[in-house]
Amino acid sequence: MGVLKRYGEFLPVTAKTPAVNLEEGSTPLVRLDRIGSDLGVELWGKLEGCNPSGSFKDRGMVLAVAKALEDGARALVCASTGNTSASAAAYAAHVGVPCYVLLPSGKVAMGKLAQALIYGARVIAVDGNFDRTLEMAREASNERGFAIVNSVNPYRLISQRTGAWEVCEFLGGAPDLHVIPVGNAGNISAYWAGYVEFRDRGKSSSLPRMMGFQAEGAAPLVTGRPCPNPETVATAIRIGNPVSAHLARAAVAESGGEFLSVPDDEILDAQRVLAAKGGIFAEPASCITLAGLMKLKREGRLGEGLRVVMVLTGNGLKDPDAALSQVGKPLSIGGTMEELMEALRP
Ligand code: AN7
């Protein structure tokens, strides 16, 4: 059941809202005991890479696109570090409206680029970073009257709250600590709003501490000022001037959490740990959550026995280059059994 159906009563869905549905949401929440026991916590991973376009963006995109159709939009436009464009392109294709996507040239993971193109979006590579492409997309939306489906579109964050609701329903309440990557700062804001709303509705009894992690080379919320030239291997969060910074700051402050930055090598280390000790392949931006927890543990700042949810925002298959950059090659052998037996030594 897609999120408009599953959570329609809590979303601004009316009789006139088209029932757009790619069966997004209802993603697995997986307990990761091997990694959790190393960290001394009860660790859960929310596998947002299992959404139809392979990232959490689908939760918000479905409502943004449904509302754009309801309002008679002729086309969609977005700027993206990759996943928003993949999601927008998928929903545009599904409902049959044109979609224009602006990408920072050369800085989008291969899988995401392939997605936007194969879904049939008009893909425009801009010589500039994400922050610039977003400015351009906003202007284009004003000029042409296209619906902008970045998280400046309020329906995106409204519907992304569904992630928090699923966590609460699955665990029977909110976790102690919620950790999440922060790029444009929409998702952390949406999760917090979702937790607060379920608490206010009496559907959960507590609120988690919210911790938002940023890559060291793109950490405006940690340094407290925009980052003019963001750079990180986690291209999804290569963002220097987050649109929802104010909401994210409020979420962290109200929940007693914090922002923390993590260097690229630790993000890649965590990607390997998550895969090799959890069986989960997530893209680098997602793995910053585990990298951040590992850093907290090292610093002696991770409370023993906490129930921790990390949002694994995007599928590892989207960025095979990042994974291949840190693992060995397969062992090559000729086609003889002798060579195979040699290769099978422990
Ligand atoms: C895998 O696709 O901004 O803090 O243009 O793709 O809500 O921005 C992606 C962001 C985390 C950060 N993890 O979320 C885009 C884009 C993944 C992402 C984030 C993104 P926000």
mmCIF file with all atom_site columns, C-alpha atoms in Angstrom, residues 216-290:
data_model
loop_
_atom_site.group_PDB
_atom_site.id
_atom_site.type_symbol
_atom_site.label_atom_id
_atom_site.label_alt_id
_atom_site.label_comp_id
_atom_site.label_asym_id
_atom_site.label_entity_id
_atom_site.label_seq_id
_atom_site.pdbx_PDB_ins_code
_atom_site.Cartn_x
_atom_site.Cartn_y
_atom_site.Cartn_z
_atom_site.occupancy
_atom_site.B_iso_or_equiv
_atom_site.pdbx_formal_charge
_atom_site.auth_seq_id
_atom_site.auth_comp_id
_atom_site.auth_asym_id
_atom_site.auth_atom_id
_atom_site.pdbx_PDB_model_num
ATOM 1  C CA . GLU A 1 216 ? 33.213 17.346 6.775  1.00 0.00 ? 216 GLU A CA 1
ATOM 2  C CA . GLY A 1 217 ? 33.567 19.048 3.386  1.00 0.00 ? 217 GLY A CA 1
ATOM 3  C CA . ALA A 1 218 ? 29.904 20.064 3.283  1.00 0.00 ? 218 ALA A CA 1
ATOM 4  C CA . ALA A 1 219 ? 28.918 20.805 6.858  1.00 0.00 ? 219 ALA A CA 1
ATOM 5  C CA . PRO A 1 220 ? 27.170 24.193 6.995  1.00 0.00 ? 220 PRO A CA 1
ATOM 6  C CA . LEU A 1 221 ? 24.978 23.148 9.925  1.00 0.00 ? 221 LEU A CA 1
ATOM 7  C CA . VAL A 1 222 ? 28.002 22.119 11.946 1.00 0.00 ? 222 VAL A CA 1
ATOM 8  C CA . THR A 1 223 ? 30.094 25.203 11.185 1.00 0.00 ? 223 THR A CA 1
ATOM 9  C CA . GLY A 1 224 ? 27.095 27.520 11.385 1.00 0.00 ? 224 GLY A CA 1
ATOM 10 C CA . ARG A 1 225 ? 27.641 29.186 8.014  1.00 0.00 ? 225 ARG A CA 1
ATOM 11 C CA . PRO A 1 226 ? 27.056 28.304 4.348  1.00 0.00 ? 226 PRO A CA 1
ATOM 12 C CA . CYS A 1 227 ? 29.795 26.347 2.635  1.00 0.00 ? 227 CYS A CA 1
ATOM 13 C CA . PRO A 1 228 ? 30.527 27.958 -0.766 1.00 0.00 ? 228 PRO A CA 1
ATOM 14 C CA . ASN A 1 229 ? 32.395 24.984 -2.281 1.00 0.00 ? 229 ASN A CA 1
ATOM 15 C CA . PRO A 1 230 ? 30.960 21.799 -0.794 1.00 0.00 ? 230 PRO A CA 1
ATOM 16 C CA . GLU A 1 231 ? 32.907 18.617 -1.557 1.00 0.00 ? 231 GLU A CA 1
ATOM 17 C CA . THR A 1 232 ? 32.393 15.022 -0.404 1.00 0.00 ? 232 THR A CA 1
ATOM 18 C CA . VAL A 1 233 ? 32.367 11.464 -1.668 1.00 0.00 ? 233 VAL A CA 1
ATOM 19 C CA . ALA A 1 234 ? 28.756 11.385 -0.435 1.00 0.00 ? 234 ALA A CA 1
ATOM 20 C CA . THR A 1 235 ? 27.565 13.325 -3.478 1.00 0.00 ? 235 THR A CA 1
ATOM 21 C CA . ALA A 1 236 ? 23.917 13.114 -2.371 1.00 0.00 ? 236 ALA A CA 1
ATOM 22 C CA . ILE A 1 237 ? 24.688 15.528 0.476  1.00 0.00 ? 237 ILE A CA 1
ATOM 23 C CA . ARG A 1 238 ? 27.176 17.744 -1.352 1.00 0.00 ? 238 ARG A CA 1
ATOM 24 C CA . ILE A 1 239 ? 25.137 20.799 -0.385 1.00 0.00 ? 239 ILE A CA 1
ATOM 25 C CA . GLY A 1 240 ? 26.494 24.061 1.014  1.00 0.00 ? 240 GLY A CA 1
ATOM 26 C CA . ASN A 1 241 ? 23.410 26.130 1.756  1.00 0.00 ? 241 ASN A CA 1
ATOM 27 C CA . PRO A 1 242 ? 20.549 23.949 3.006  1.00 0.00 ? 242 PRO A CA 1
ATOM 28 C CA . VAL A 1 243 ? 17.069 25.269 2.264  1.00 0.00 ? 243 VAL A CA 1
ATOM 29 C CA . SER A 1 244 ? 15.546 23.832 5.450  1.00 0.00 ? 244 SER A CA 1
ATOM 30 C CA . ALA A 1 245 ? 18.434 24.789 7.760  1.00 0.00 ? 245 ALA A CA 1
ATOM 31 C CA . HIS A 1 246 ? 16.110 26.662 10.128 1.00 0.00 ? 246 HIS A CA 1
ATOM 32 C CA . LEU A 1 247 ? 13.777 23.676 10.520 1.00 0.00 ? 247 LEU A CA 1
ATOM 33 C CA . ALA A 1 248 ? 16.669 21.299 11.050 1.00 0.00 ? 248 ALA A CA 1
ATOM 34 C CA . ARG A 1 249 ? 18.191 23.559 13.702 1.00 0.00 ? 249 ARG A CA 1
ATOM 35 C CA . ALA A 1 250 ? 14.858 23.648 15.497 1.00 0.00 ? 250 ALA A CA 1
ATOM 36 C CA . ALA A 1 251 ? 14.537 19.851 15.345 1.00 0.00 ? 251 ALA A CA 1
ATOM 37 C CA . VAL A 1 252 ? 17.978 19.363 16.841 1.00 0.00 ? 252 VAL A CA 1
ATOM 38 C CA . ALA A 1 253 ? 17.498 22.035 19.493 1.00 0.00 ? 253 ALA A CA 1
ATOM 39 C CA . GLU A 1 254 ? 14.011 20.914 20.559 1.00 0.00 ? 254 GLU A CA 1
ATOM 40 C CA . SER A 1 255 ? 15.034 17.265 20.760 1.00 0.00 ? 255 SER A CA 1
ATOM 41 C CA . GLY A 1 256 ? 18.290 17.888 22.628 1.00 0.00 ? 256 GLY A CA 1
ATOM 42 C CA . GLY A 1 257 ? 20.312 16.471 19.755 1.00 0.00 ? 257 GLY A CA 1
ATOM 43 C CA . GLU A 1 258 ? 23.219 17.801 17.729 1.00 0.00 ? 258 GLU A CA 1
ATOM 44 C CA . PHE A 1 259 ? 24.837 18.080 14.323 1.00 0.00 ? 259 PHE A CA 1
ATOM 45 C CA . LEU A 1 260 ? 28.130 16.334 13.768 1.00 0.00 ? 260 LEU A CA 1
ATOM 46 C CA . SER A 1 261 ? 30.492 16.147 10.798 1.00 0.00 ? 261 SER A CA 1
ATOM 47 C CA . VAL A 1 262 ? 32.329 13.078 9.599  1.00 0.00 ? 262 VAL A CA 1
ATOM 48 C CA . PRO A 1 263 ? 35.279 12.848 7.174  1.00 0.00 ? 263 PRO A CA 1
ATOM 49 C CA . ASP A 1 264 ? 34.895 11.013 3.879  1.00 0.00 ? 264 ASP A CA 1
ATOM 50 C CA . ASP A 1 265 ? 37.186 8.113  4.786  1.00 0.00 ? 265 ASP A CA 1
ATOM 51 C CA . GLU A 1 266 ? 35.032 7.330  7.820  1.00 0.00 ? 266 GLU A CA 1
ATOM 52 C CA . ILE A 1 267 ? 31.893 7.435  5.675  1.00 0.00 ? 267 ILE A CA 1
ATOM 53 C CA . LEU A 1 268 ? 33.402 4.851  3.331  1.00 0.00 ? 268 LEU A CA 1
ATOM 54 C CA . ASP A 1 269 ? 34.597 2.727  6.270  1.00 0.00 ? 269 ASP A CA 1
ATOM 55 C CA . ALA A 1 270 ? 31.067 2.708  7.619  1.00 0.00 ? 270 ALA A CA 1
ATOM 56 C CA . GLN A 1 271 ? 29.720 1.738  4.207  1.00 0.00 ? 271 GLN A CA 1
ATOM 57 C CA . ARG A 1 272 ? 31.921 -1.349 4.311  1.00 0.00 ? 272 ARG A CA 1
ATOM 58 C CA . VAL A 1 273 ? 30.945 -2.193 7.899  1.00 0.00 ? 273 VAL A CA 1
ATOM 59 C CA . LEU A 1 274 ? 27.245 -1.871 7.120  1.00 0.00 ? 274 LEU A CA 1
ATOM 60 C CA . ALA A 1 275 ? 27.607 -4.164 4.122  1.00 0.00 ? 275 ALA A CA 1
ATOM 61 C CA . ALA A 1 276 ? 30.004 -6.705 5.605  1.00 0.00 ? 276 ALA A CA 1
ATOM 62 C CA . LYS A 1 277 ? 28.484 -6.872 9.101  1.00 0.00 ? 277 LYS A CA 1
ATOM 63 C CA . GLY A 1 278 ? 24.889 -5.985 8.357  1.00 0.00 ? 278 GLY A CA 1
ATOM 64 C CA . GLY A 1 279 ? 24.227 -7.294 4.876  1.00 0.00 ? 279 GLY A CA 1
ATOM 65 C CA . ILE A 1 280 ? 22.977 -3.871 3.857  1.00 0.00 ? 280 ILE A CA 1
ATOM 66 C CA . PHE A 1 281 ? 24.376 -1.977 0.885  1.00 0.00 ? 281 PHE A CA 1
ATOM 67 C CA . ALA A 1 282 ? 23.553 1.705  1.229  1.00 0.00 ? 282 ALA A CA 1
ATOM 68 C CA . GLU A 1 283 ? 24.981 4.691  -0.594 1.00 0.00 ? 283 GLU A CA 1
ATOM 69 C CA . PRO A 1 284 ? 27.698 6.788  1.090  1.00 0.00 ? 284 PRO A CA 1
ATOM 70 C CA . ALA A 1 285 ? 25.353 9.601  2.206  1.00 0.00 ? 285 ALA A CA 1
ATOM 71 C CA . SER A 1 286 ? 23.242 7.042  4.081  1.00 0.00 ? 286 SER A CA 1
ATOM 72 C CA . CYS A 1 287 ? 26.274 5.420  5.696  1.00 0.00 ? 287 CYS A CA 1
ATOM 73 C CA . ILE A 1 288 ? 27.230 8.684  7.352  1.00 0.00 ? 288 ILE A CA 1
ATOM 74 C CA . THR A 1 289 ? 24.686 7.671  9.994  1.00 0.00 ? 289 THR A CA 1
ATOM 75 C CA . LEU A 1 290 ? 26.735 4.647  11.011 1.00 0.00 ? 290 LEU A CA 1
#
